[in-house]
Amino acid sequence: MGIEDAARRIAAAGPSPARVARDPVNRPAIRDWLAAIGDDNPVYERDGVAPPAMIQVWTMPGLPGLHDPADPLRAMSGVLDEAGFTSVVATDCAQTYHRYLREGETVAVRGRLTDVTGPKRTALGEGWFVTTDSTWTVDGEPVAEMRFRVLKFRPGTARPAPPPSAPIRPVTSPDTAFFWDGVAAGELRVQRCGDCGALRHPPGPACPWCGALKPEYAVASGGGRIHSYVVHHHPPLPGRRSPVVVALVDLDEGVRMVGELLGVRPDDVRIGAQVRAEFAAGLPAWRPAGQRVLPAWELAVTPTVVVSTALATRDFQDVHHDRDAAVRRGGKDIFLNILTTTGLVQRYVTDWAGPSAVLGGIAIRLGAPCYPGDTLTFTGSACGGEVSVSGRTAAGEHVAGTVRVAS
Ligand code: ZN
């Protein structure tokens, strides 16, 4: 039977029977998880509730050999294993929390196969994307949901990764040096005619209104509105992840300026929206007015971080604790598991939002694997109740995601 036929058969079987967690939600497991993630939010201990990002932990199958044969992801993985797609890496996880779990509650999970797509050529190798939906319940009450996607790939078929490229740097000239000096100083400088006082951008030697060759500059407030924009998808830009939104902004001072628009998904860009200038990485860029920027957080990823978090999330896949096995399966070393990355994203946001924050959901997409020796740097921005998070290593973006903060 072909892979697609097997996928249709497993998907048609619908949700698996409910699998009940081995243990009720309990404080020792919560404490191990908090210690491994490094999360010192006091709310869990105080209120006797579990961190929401632990939802998957409670129903993890445990050591290999204890797998539930009725689990649709397990069934589909078996089909792909037989076809030679024996390696696995998680790529996407979107969790919705209806409420936090309380100590003593016993959860059950049902999963169903929703999509199998392939074969695709990926950076890791030729493989199939397998998507499942899961629902957790307590006494029949839905408490959380998850869409989960893995890539099952054939080891040894990886494309060599292109070397990381640096963003293109601006070229300065005598006419534009004042502008880039301003960017370095955190100022948005606009050229002003020393004779008639008219503002102009882009800079040039002569005033287009009076012809005077007497350039000076004014410091703009940094506020403006989106006049127009484009979304760049292809070709790839050095040092950037597509898509990139580039906006043409009407400054409050009356001139127009181009720059990258940060912190907004392409679908959410609105003509006329208010923006503020920001000076990230030596380039002027724009961000929606009122958006708050989270302080960056750097995590030194050690073997202990990788192994302790894998065990605290009850993920016993060998690639997260056994270096030889990880290399045999096509990795460089052991690497962080997706349950941990979800937990680190939760910690980053609640460290910033404070103990009273209640999370409604976490959705992440994984990119470059995170290995021991990496420094994982989280950055984020918040608009309303939604926080966008990015976690990067020297090799590129490890995780991009959004967190919904309910209160
Ligand atoms: Zn002039």
GROMACS .gro file of C-alpha atoms and ligand atoms in nm:
model
  408
    1MET     CA    1   0.000   0.000   0.000
    2GLY     CA    2   0.131   0.344  -0.090
    3ILE     CA    3   0.195   0.621   0.159
    4GLU     CA    4  -0.101   0.826   0.040
    5ASP     CA    5  -0.339   0.529   0.064
    6ALA     CA    6  -0.220   0.457   0.416
    7ALA     CA    7  -0.264   0.824   0.509
    8ARG     CA    8  -0.622   0.819   0.377
    9ARG     CA    9  -0.699   0.502   0.570
   10ILE     CA   10  -0.557   0.637   0.899
   11ALA     CA   11  -0.726   0.976   0.855
   12ALA     CA   12  -1.059   0.808   0.776
   13ALA     CA   13  -1.041   0.616   1.102
   14GLY     CA   14  -1.100   0.948   1.280
   15PRO     CA   15  -0.993   1.032   1.633
   16SER     CA   16  -0.806   0.772   1.833
   17PRO     CA   17  -0.962   0.630   2.150
   18ALA     CA   18  -0.891   0.855   2.448
   19ARG     CA   19  -0.550   0.786   2.600
   20VAL     CA   20  -0.547   0.862   2.971
   21ALA     CA   21  -0.238   1.021   3.125
   22ARG     CA   22  -0.025   0.785   3.332
   23ASP     CA   23  -0.025   1.022   3.627
   24PRO     CA   24  -0.254   1.303   3.737
   25VAL     CA   25  -0.123   1.658   3.711
   26ASN     CA   26   0.126   1.666   3.996
   27ARG     CA   27   0.364   1.903   4.167
   28PRO     CA   28   0.686   1.697   4.137
   29ALA     CA   29   0.653   1.685   3.758
   30ILE     CA   30   0.571   2.058   3.750
   31ARG     CA   31   0.875   2.140   3.964
   32ASP     CA   32   1.106   1.932   3.743
   33TRP     CA   33   0.971   2.108   3.436
   34LEU     CA   34   1.004   2.457   3.588
   35ALA     CA   35   1.361   2.383   3.699
   36ALA     CA   36   1.465   2.249   3.359
   37ILE     CA   37   1.305   2.540   3.172
   38GLY     CA   38   1.443   2.782   3.435
   39ASP     CA   39   1.099   2.932   3.492
   40ASP     CA   40   1.060   3.088   3.839
   41ASN     CA   41   0.708   3.224   3.788
   42PRO     CA   42   0.554   3.173   4.137
   43VAL     CA   43   0.195   3.141   4.013
   44TYR     CA   44   0.203   2.763   3.957
   45GLU     CA   45   0.315   2.682   4.309
   46ARG     CA   46   0.087   2.945   4.461
   47ASP     CA   47  -0.230   2.846   4.274
   48GLY     CA   48  -0.163   2.473   4.236
   49VAL     CA   49  -0.187   2.489   3.855
   50ALA     CA   50   0.036   2.357   3.579
   51PRO     CA   51   0.225   2.572   3.325
   52PRO     CA   52   0.004   2.570   3.014
   53ALA     CA   53   0.293   2.472   2.786
   54MET     CA   54   0.314   2.143   2.983
   55ILE     CA   55  -0.014   2.020   2.834
   56GLN     CA   56   0.153   1.771   2.601
   57VAL     CA   57   0.381   1.642   2.879
   58TRP     CA   58   0.100   1.475   3.074
   59THR     CA   59   0.008   1.237   2.794
   60MET     CA   60   0.353   1.171   2.647
   61PRO     CA   61   0.382   0.795   2.594
   62GLY     CA   62   0.699   0.752   2.801
   63LEU     CA   63   0.997   0.539   2.705
   64PRO     CA   64   0.991   0.379   2.356
   65GLY     CA   65   0.811   0.049   2.374
   66LEU     CA   66   0.524   0.203   2.564
   67HIS     CA   67   0.385   0.369   2.251
   68ASP     CA   68   0.012   0.358   2.201
   69PRO     CA   69  -0.049   0.154   1.883
   70ALA     CA   70  -0.378   0.338   1.829
   71ASP     CA   71  -0.203   0.676   1.811
   72PRO     CA   72  -0.250   0.804   1.452
   73LEU     CA   73   0.088   0.983   1.443
   74ARG     CA   74   0.250   0.658   1.556
   75ALA     CA   75   0.061   0.463   1.288
   76MET     CA   76   0.158   0.706   1.012
   77SER     CA   77   0.518   0.714   1.136
   78GLY     CA   78   0.530   0.337   1.107
   79VAL     CA   79   0.421   0.354   0.743
   80LEU     CA   80   0.686   0.616   0.667
   81ASP     CA   81   0.955   0.424   0.859
   82GLU     CA   82   0.894   0.125   0.634
   83ALA     CA   83   0.928   0.348   0.327
   84GLY     CA   84   1.269   0.465   0.451
   85PHE     CA   85   1.167   0.799   0.600
   86THR     CA   86   1.301   0.698   0.939
   87SER     CA   87   1.414   1.030   1.086
   88VAL     CA   88   1.174   1.271   1.248
   89VAL     CA   89   1.176   1.636   1.345
   90ALA     CA   90   0.887   1.845   1.473
   91THR     CA   91   0.826   2.161   1.271
   92ASP     CA   92   0.507   2.329   1.398
   93CYS     CA   93   0.302   2.330   1.716
   94ALA     CA   94  -0.004   2.545   1.782
   95GLN     CA   95  -0.160   2.501   2.126
   96THR     CA   96  -0.482   2.658   2.256
   97TYR     CA   97  -0.548   2.660   2.630
   98HIS     CA   98  -0.911   2.682   2.746
   99ARG     CA   99  -0.795   2.689   3.108
  100TYR     CA  100  -0.496   2.590   3.320
  101LEU     CA  101  -0.487   2.238   3.461
  102ARG     CA  102  -0.506   2.194   3.837
  103GLU     CA  103  -0.303   1.953   4.046
  104GLY     CA  104  -0.484   1.623   4.088
  105GLU     CA  105  -0.670   1.639   3.756
  106THR     CA  106  -0.627   1.350   3.515
  107VAL     CA  107  -0.626   1.441   3.148
  108ALA     CA  108  -0.696   1.225   2.846
  109VAL     CA  109  -0.604   1.295   2.486
  110ARG     CA  110  -0.751   1.200   2.152
  111GLY     CA  111  -0.563   1.258   1.830
  112ARG     CA  112  -0.647   1.236   1.464
  113LEU     CA  113  -0.444   1.252   1.147
  114THR     CA  114  -0.541   1.559   0.946
  115ASP     CA  115  -0.282   1.589   0.669
  116VAL     CA  116   0.009   1.406   0.505
  117THR     CA  117   0.200   1.598   0.238
  118GLY     CA  118   0.499   1.486   0.035
  119PRO     CA  119   0.744   1.388  -0.076
  120LYS     CA  120   0.911   1.729  -0.034
  121ARG     CA  121   1.273   1.826  -0.067
  122THR     CA  122   1.378   2.004   0.251
  123ALA     CA  123   1.705   2.125   0.402
  124LEU     CA  124   1.708   1.809   0.617
  125GLY     CA  125   1.633   1.570   0.336
  126GLU     CA  126   1.348   1.425   0.134
  127GLY     CA  127   1.044   1.377   0.352
  128TRP     CA  128   0.676   1.394   0.433
  129PHE     CA  129   0.496   1.644   0.656
  130VAL     CA  130   0.248   1.477   0.891
  131THR     CA  131  -0.012   1.690   1.071
  132THR     CA  132  -0.225   1.577   1.363
  133ASP     CA  133  -0.488   1.749   1.578
  134SER     CA  134  -0.518   1.662   1.946
  135THR     CA  135  -0.775   1.750   2.212
  136TRP     CA  136  -0.716   1.711   2.586
  137THR     CA  137  -1.009   1.666   2.819
  138VAL     CA  138  -1.071   1.639   3.193
  139ASP     CA  139  -1.386   1.436   3.266
  140GLY     CA  140  -1.505   1.510   2.913
  141GLU     CA  141  -1.440   1.886   2.937
  142PRO     CA  142  -1.203   2.009   2.661
  143VAL     CA  143  -0.913   2.190   2.828
  144ALA     CA  144  -0.661   2.228   2.545
  145GLU     CA  145  -0.611   2.165   2.175
  146MET     CA  146  -0.308   2.129   1.954
  147ARG     CA  147  -0.217   2.114   1.587
  148PHE     CA  148   0.119   1.939   1.554
  149ARG     CA  149   0.332   1.888   1.243
  150VAL     CA  150   0.639   1.673   1.202
  151LEU     CA  151   0.870   1.608   0.910
  152LYS     CA  152   0.952   1.241   0.857
  153PHE     CA  153   1.262   1.238   0.636
  154ARG     CA  154   1.510   1.002   0.479
  155PRO     CA  155   1.846   1.046   0.657
  156GLY     CA  156   2.146   1.124   0.442
  157THR     CA  157   1.953   1.318   0.179
  158ALA     CA  158   2.013   1.666   0.323
  159ARG     CA  159   2.106   1.951   0.093
  160PRO     CA  160   2.422   2.126   0.210
  161ALA     CA  161   2.304   2.436   0.396
  162PRO     CA  162   2.411   2.765   0.242
  163PRO     CA  163   2.652   2.953   0.467
  164PRO     CA  164   2.472   3.212   0.682
  165SER     CA  165   2.477   3.543   0.500
  166ALA     CA  166   2.503   3.888   0.654
  167PRO     CA  167   2.246   4.158   0.576
  168ILE     CA  168   2.350   4.401   0.304
  169ARG     CA  169   2.503   4.716   0.456
  170PRO     CA  170   2.409   5.064   0.331
  171VAL     CA  171   2.653   5.247   0.105
  172THR     CA  172   2.724   5.599   0.226
  173SER     CA  173   2.827   5.901   0.023
  174PRO     CA  174   2.912   6.259   0.121
  175ASP     CA  175   2.545   6.344   0.053
  176THR     CA  176   2.407   6.069   0.280
  177ALA     CA  177   2.669   6.046   0.558
  178PHE     CA  178   2.461   6.275   0.787
  179PHE     CA  179   2.166   6.035   0.753
  180TRP     CA  180   2.363   5.721   0.850
  181ASP     CA  181   2.542   5.908   1.129
  182GLY     CA  182   2.192   5.989   1.257
  183VAL     CA  183   2.085   5.625   1.240
  184ALA     CA  184   2.394   5.529   1.441
  185ALA     CA  185   2.294   5.796   1.697
  186GLY     CA  186   1.930   5.679   1.705
  187GLU     CA  187   1.803   5.986   1.516
  188LEU     CA  188   1.598   6.010   1.200
  189ARG     CA  189   1.762   6.298   1.012
  190VAL     CA  190   1.593   6.466   0.716
  191GLN     CA  191   1.780   6.694   0.482
  192ARG     CA  192   1.677   7.062   0.504
  193CYS     CA  193   1.766   7.340   0.264
  194GLY     CA  194   1.993   7.592   0.439
  195ASP     CA  195   1.841   7.868   0.228
  196CYS     CA  196   1.462   7.819   0.198
  197GLY     CA  197   1.424   7.565   0.479
  198ALA     CA  198   1.238   7.304   0.269
  199LEU     CA  199   1.275   6.940   0.381
  200ARG     CA  200   1.370   6.676   0.125
  201HIS     CA  201   1.432   6.303   0.109
  202PRO     CA  202   1.621   6.116  -0.031
  203PRO     CA  203   1.919   6.346   0.022
  204GLY     CA  204   2.090   6.527  -0.265
  205PRO     CA  205   2.327   6.817  -0.314
  206ALA     CA  206   2.075   7.075  -0.446
  207CYS     CA  207   1.739   7.196  -0.318
  208PRO     CA  208   1.471   7.096  -0.573
  209TRP     CA  209   1.269   7.410  -0.486
  210CYS     CA  210   1.525   7.695  -0.478
  211GLY     CA  211   1.836   7.527  -0.616
  212ALA     CA  212   2.054   7.624  -0.321
  213LEU     CA  213   2.358   7.403  -0.256
  214LYS     CA  214   2.341   7.445   0.118
  215PRO     CA  215   2.227   7.114   0.273
  216GLU     CA  216   2.153   7.104   0.644
  217TYR     CA  217   1.934   6.861   0.834
  218ALA     CA  218   1.649   6.846   1.084
  219VAL     CA  219   1.582   6.563   1.330
  220ALA     CA  220   1.239   6.410   1.261
  221SER     CA  221   1.009   6.304   1.544
  222GLY     CA  222   1.018   5.943   1.418
  223GLY     CA  223   0.640   5.926   1.376
  224GLY     CA  224   0.457   5.869   1.050
  225ARG     CA  225   0.187   5.679   0.864
  226ILE     CA  226   0.205   5.399   0.611
  227HIS     CA  227   0.155   5.545   0.263
  228SER     CA  228   0.212   5.219   0.076
  229TYR     CA  229   0.396   4.891   0.114
  230VAL     CA  230   0.519   4.578  -0.062
  231VAL     CA  231   0.567   4.225   0.071
  232HIS     CA  232   0.890   4.068  -0.050
  233HIS     CA  233   0.878   3.688  -0.080
  234HIS     CA  234   1.147   3.597  -0.334
  235PRO     CA  235   1.440   3.589  -0.404
  236PRO     CA  236   1.583   3.530  -0.054
  237LEU     CA  237   1.748   3.836   0.101
  238PRO     CA  238   2.087   3.794   0.270
  239GLY     CA  239   2.050   3.765   0.647
  240ARG     CA  240   1.671   3.783   0.641
  241ARG     CA  241   1.379   3.545   0.654
  242SER     CA  242   1.104   3.602   0.399
  243PRO     CA  243   0.847   3.746   0.379
  244VAL     CA  244   0.975   4.097   0.449
  245VAL     CA  245   0.736   4.394   0.456
  246VAL     CA  246   0.883   4.715   0.313
  247ALA     CA  247   0.681   5.030   0.381
  248LEU     CA  248   0.676   5.375   0.226
  249VAL     CA  249   0.605   5.605   0.520
  250ASP     CA  250   0.472   5.962   0.524
  251LEU     CA  251   0.670   6.123   0.806
  252ASP     CA  252   0.485   6.367   1.029
  253GLU     CA  253   0.728   6.628   0.888
  254GLY     CA  254   0.591   6.579   0.535
  255VAL     CA  255   0.855   6.375   0.351
  256ARG     CA  256   0.840   6.008   0.251
  257MET     CA  257   1.088   5.742   0.353
  258VAL     CA  258   1.125   5.369   0.277
  259GLY     CA  259   1.211   5.107   0.537
  260GLU     CA  260   1.133   4.760   0.663
  261LEU     CA  261   0.813   4.732   0.866
  262LEU     CA  262   0.874   4.517   1.175
  263GLY     CA  263   0.633   4.339   1.404
  264VAL     CA  264   0.338   4.306   1.163
  265ARG     CA  265   0.230   4.005   0.960
  266PRO     CA  266   0.188   4.089   0.591
  267ASP     CA  267  -0.190   4.032   0.612
  268ASP     CA  268  -0.221   4.281   0.898
  269VAL     CA  269  -0.052   4.581   0.732
  270ARG     CA  270  -0.295   4.871   0.685
  271ILE     CA  271  -0.246   5.182   0.472
  272GLY     CA  272  -0.260   5.486   0.698
  273ALA     CA  273  -0.155   5.299   1.013
  274GLN     CA  274   0.064   5.498   1.250
  275VAL     CA  275   0.425   5.381   1.281
  276ARG     CA  276   0.737   5.480   1.475
  277ALA     CA  277   1.096   5.472   1.357
  278GLU     CA  278   1.329   5.220   1.517
  279PHE     CA  279   1.701   5.173   1.472
  280ALA     CA  280   1.776   4.802   1.471
  281ALA     CA  281   2.103   4.662   1.338
  282GLY     CA  282   2.220   4.992   1.188
  283LEU     CA  283   1.918   5.042   0.965
  284PRO     CA  284   1.611   5.260   1.017
  285ALA     CA  285   1.295   5.052   1.029
  286TRP     CA  286   0.931   5.100   1.121
  287ARG     CA  287   0.711   4.945   1.384
  288PRO     CA  288   0.340   5.002   1.458
  289ALA     CA  289   0.291   5.290   1.701
  290GLY     CA  290   0.199   5.159   2.045
  291GLN     CA  291   0.372   4.826   1.996
  292ARG     CA  292   0.582   4.730   2.296
  293VAL     CA  293   0.920   4.566   2.253
  294LEU     CA  294   1.018   4.288   2.493
  295PRO     CA  295   1.371   4.294   2.635
  296ALA     CA  296   1.595   4.037   2.467
  297TRP     CA  297   1.677   3.718   2.659
  298GLU     CA  298   1.985   3.506   2.595
  299LEU     CA  299   1.993   3.141   2.693
  300ALA     CA  300   2.325   2.953   2.687
  301VAL     CA  301   2.221   2.607   2.563
  302THR     CA  302   2.429   2.335   2.726
  303PRO     CA  303   2.398   1.955   2.699
  304THR     CA  304   2.238   1.969   3.044
  305VAL     CA  305   1.971   2.210   2.917
  306VAL     CA  306   1.892   1.982   2.621
  307VAL     CA  307   1.885   1.659   2.823
  308SER     CA  308   1.714   1.789   3.138
  309THR     CA  309   1.437   1.959   2.941
  310ALA     CA  310   1.385   1.650   2.723
  311LEU     CA  311   1.341   1.435   3.034
  312ALA     CA  312   1.128   1.695   3.216
  313THR     CA  313   0.897   1.698   2.912
  314ARG     CA  314   0.894   1.315   2.915
  315ASP     CA  315   1.038   1.303   2.564
  316PHE     CA  316   1.270   1.002   2.543
  317GLN     CA  317   1.352   1.026   2.172
  318ASP     CA  318   1.721   0.940   2.151
  319VAL     CA  319   1.808   1.249   1.943
  320HIS     CA  320   1.753   1.463   2.254
  321HIS     CA  321   1.993   1.278   2.488
  322ASP     CA  322   2.220   1.045   2.285
  323ARG     CA  323   2.476   1.226   2.070
  324ASP     CA  324   2.577   0.920   1.864
  325ALA     CA  325   2.214   0.844   1.782
  326ALA     CA  326   2.150   1.209   1.691
  327VAL     CA  327   2.448   1.210   1.450
  328ARG     CA  328   2.342   0.877   1.300
  329ARG     CA  329   2.002   1.027   1.228
  330GLY     CA  330   2.153   1.320   1.041
  331GLY     CA  331   2.196   1.581   1.318
  332LYS     CA  332   2.511   1.762   1.428
  333ASP     CA  333   2.452   1.681   1.795
  334ILE     CA  334   2.160   1.633   2.034
  335PHE     CA  335   1.909   1.915   1.997
  336LEU     CA  336   1.625   2.085   2.185
  337ASN     CA  337   1.286   1.918   2.153
  338ILE     CA  338   0.978   2.112   2.048
  339LEU     CA  339   0.806   2.077   2.387
  340THR     CA  340   1.102   2.261   2.539
  341THR     CA  341   1.104   2.534   2.278
  342THR     CA  342   0.731   2.585   2.350
  343GLY     CA  343   0.814   2.603   2.721
  344LEU     CA  344   1.095   2.853   2.666
  345VAL     CA  345   0.861   3.073   2.461
  346GLN     CA  346   0.607   3.055   2.745
  347ARG     CA  347   0.876   3.150   3.000
  348TYR     CA  348   1.003   3.442   2.788
  349VAL     CA  349   0.655   3.591   2.758
  350THR     CA  350   0.546   3.536   3.120
  351ASP     CA  351   0.881   3.670   3.251
  352TRP     CA  352   0.789   3.991   3.068
  353ALA     CA  353   0.412   3.994   3.125
  354GLY     CA  354   0.429   3.903   3.494
  355PRO     CA  355   0.276   3.630   3.712
  356SER     CA  356  -0.082   3.749   3.662
  357ALA     CA  357  -0.067   3.690   3.286
  358VAL     CA  358  -0.288   3.403   3.166
  359LEU     CA  359  -0.192   3.251   2.832
  360GLY     CA  360  -0.461   3.156   2.581
  361GLY     CA  361  -0.231   2.985   2.333
  362ILE     CA  362   0.118   2.941   2.192
  363ALA     CA  363   0.184   2.877   1.822
  364ILE     CA  364   0.538   2.816   1.705
  365ARG     CA  365   0.723   2.716   1.391
  366LEU     CA  366   1.071   2.568   1.416
  367GLY     CA  367   1.359   2.653   1.183
  368ALA     CA  368   1.728   2.589   1.254
  369PRO     CA  369   1.785   2.320   1.521
  370CYS     CA  370   1.924   2.439   1.854
  371TYR     CA  371   2.236   2.248   1.968
  372PRO     CA  372   2.454   2.248   2.282
  373GLY     CA  373   2.697   2.540   2.259
  374ASP     CA  374   2.440   2.763   2.089
  375THR     CA  375   2.327   3.090   2.242
  376LEU     CA  376   1.952   3.113   2.189
  377THR     CA  377   1.844   3.478   2.185
  378PHE     CA  378   1.476   3.559   2.221
  379THR     CA  379   1.326   3.888   2.104
  380GLY     CA  380   0.963   3.988   2.089
  381SER     CA  381   0.704   4.258   2.044
  382ALA     CA  382   0.355   4.292   2.182
  383CYS     CA  383   0.046   4.451   2.032
  384GLY     CA  384  -0.280   4.420   2.223
  385GLY     CA  385  -0.296   4.069   2.364
  386GLU     CA  386  -0.067   3.912   2.106
  387VAL     CA  387   0.308   3.873   2.150
  388SER     CA  388   0.531   3.787   1.854
  389VAL     CA  389   0.843   3.597   1.954
  390SER     CA  390   1.158   3.504   1.765
  391GLY     CA  391   1.443   3.289   1.898
  392ARG     CA  392   1.768   3.290   1.701
  393THR     CA  393   2.102   3.113   1.713
  394ALA     CA  394   2.412   3.194   1.506
  395ALA     CA  395   2.279   2.948   1.245
  396GLY     CA  396   1.952   3.139   1.196
  397GLU     CA  397   1.600   3.149   1.335
  398HIS     CA  398   1.529   2.852   1.561
  399VAL     CA  399   1.172   2.951   1.643
  400ALA     CA  400   0.913   3.205   1.533
  401GLY     CA  401   0.579   3.223   1.705
  402THR     CA  402   0.293   3.408   1.862
  403VAL     CA  403   0.159   3.391   2.215
  404ARG     CA  404  -0.194   3.501   2.310
  405VAL     CA  405  -0.206   3.667   2.651
  406ALA     CA  406  -0.564   3.660   2.779
  407SER     CA  407  -0.512   3.888   3.081
  408ZN      ZN  408   1.575   7.556  -0.085
   0.00000   0.00000   0.00000
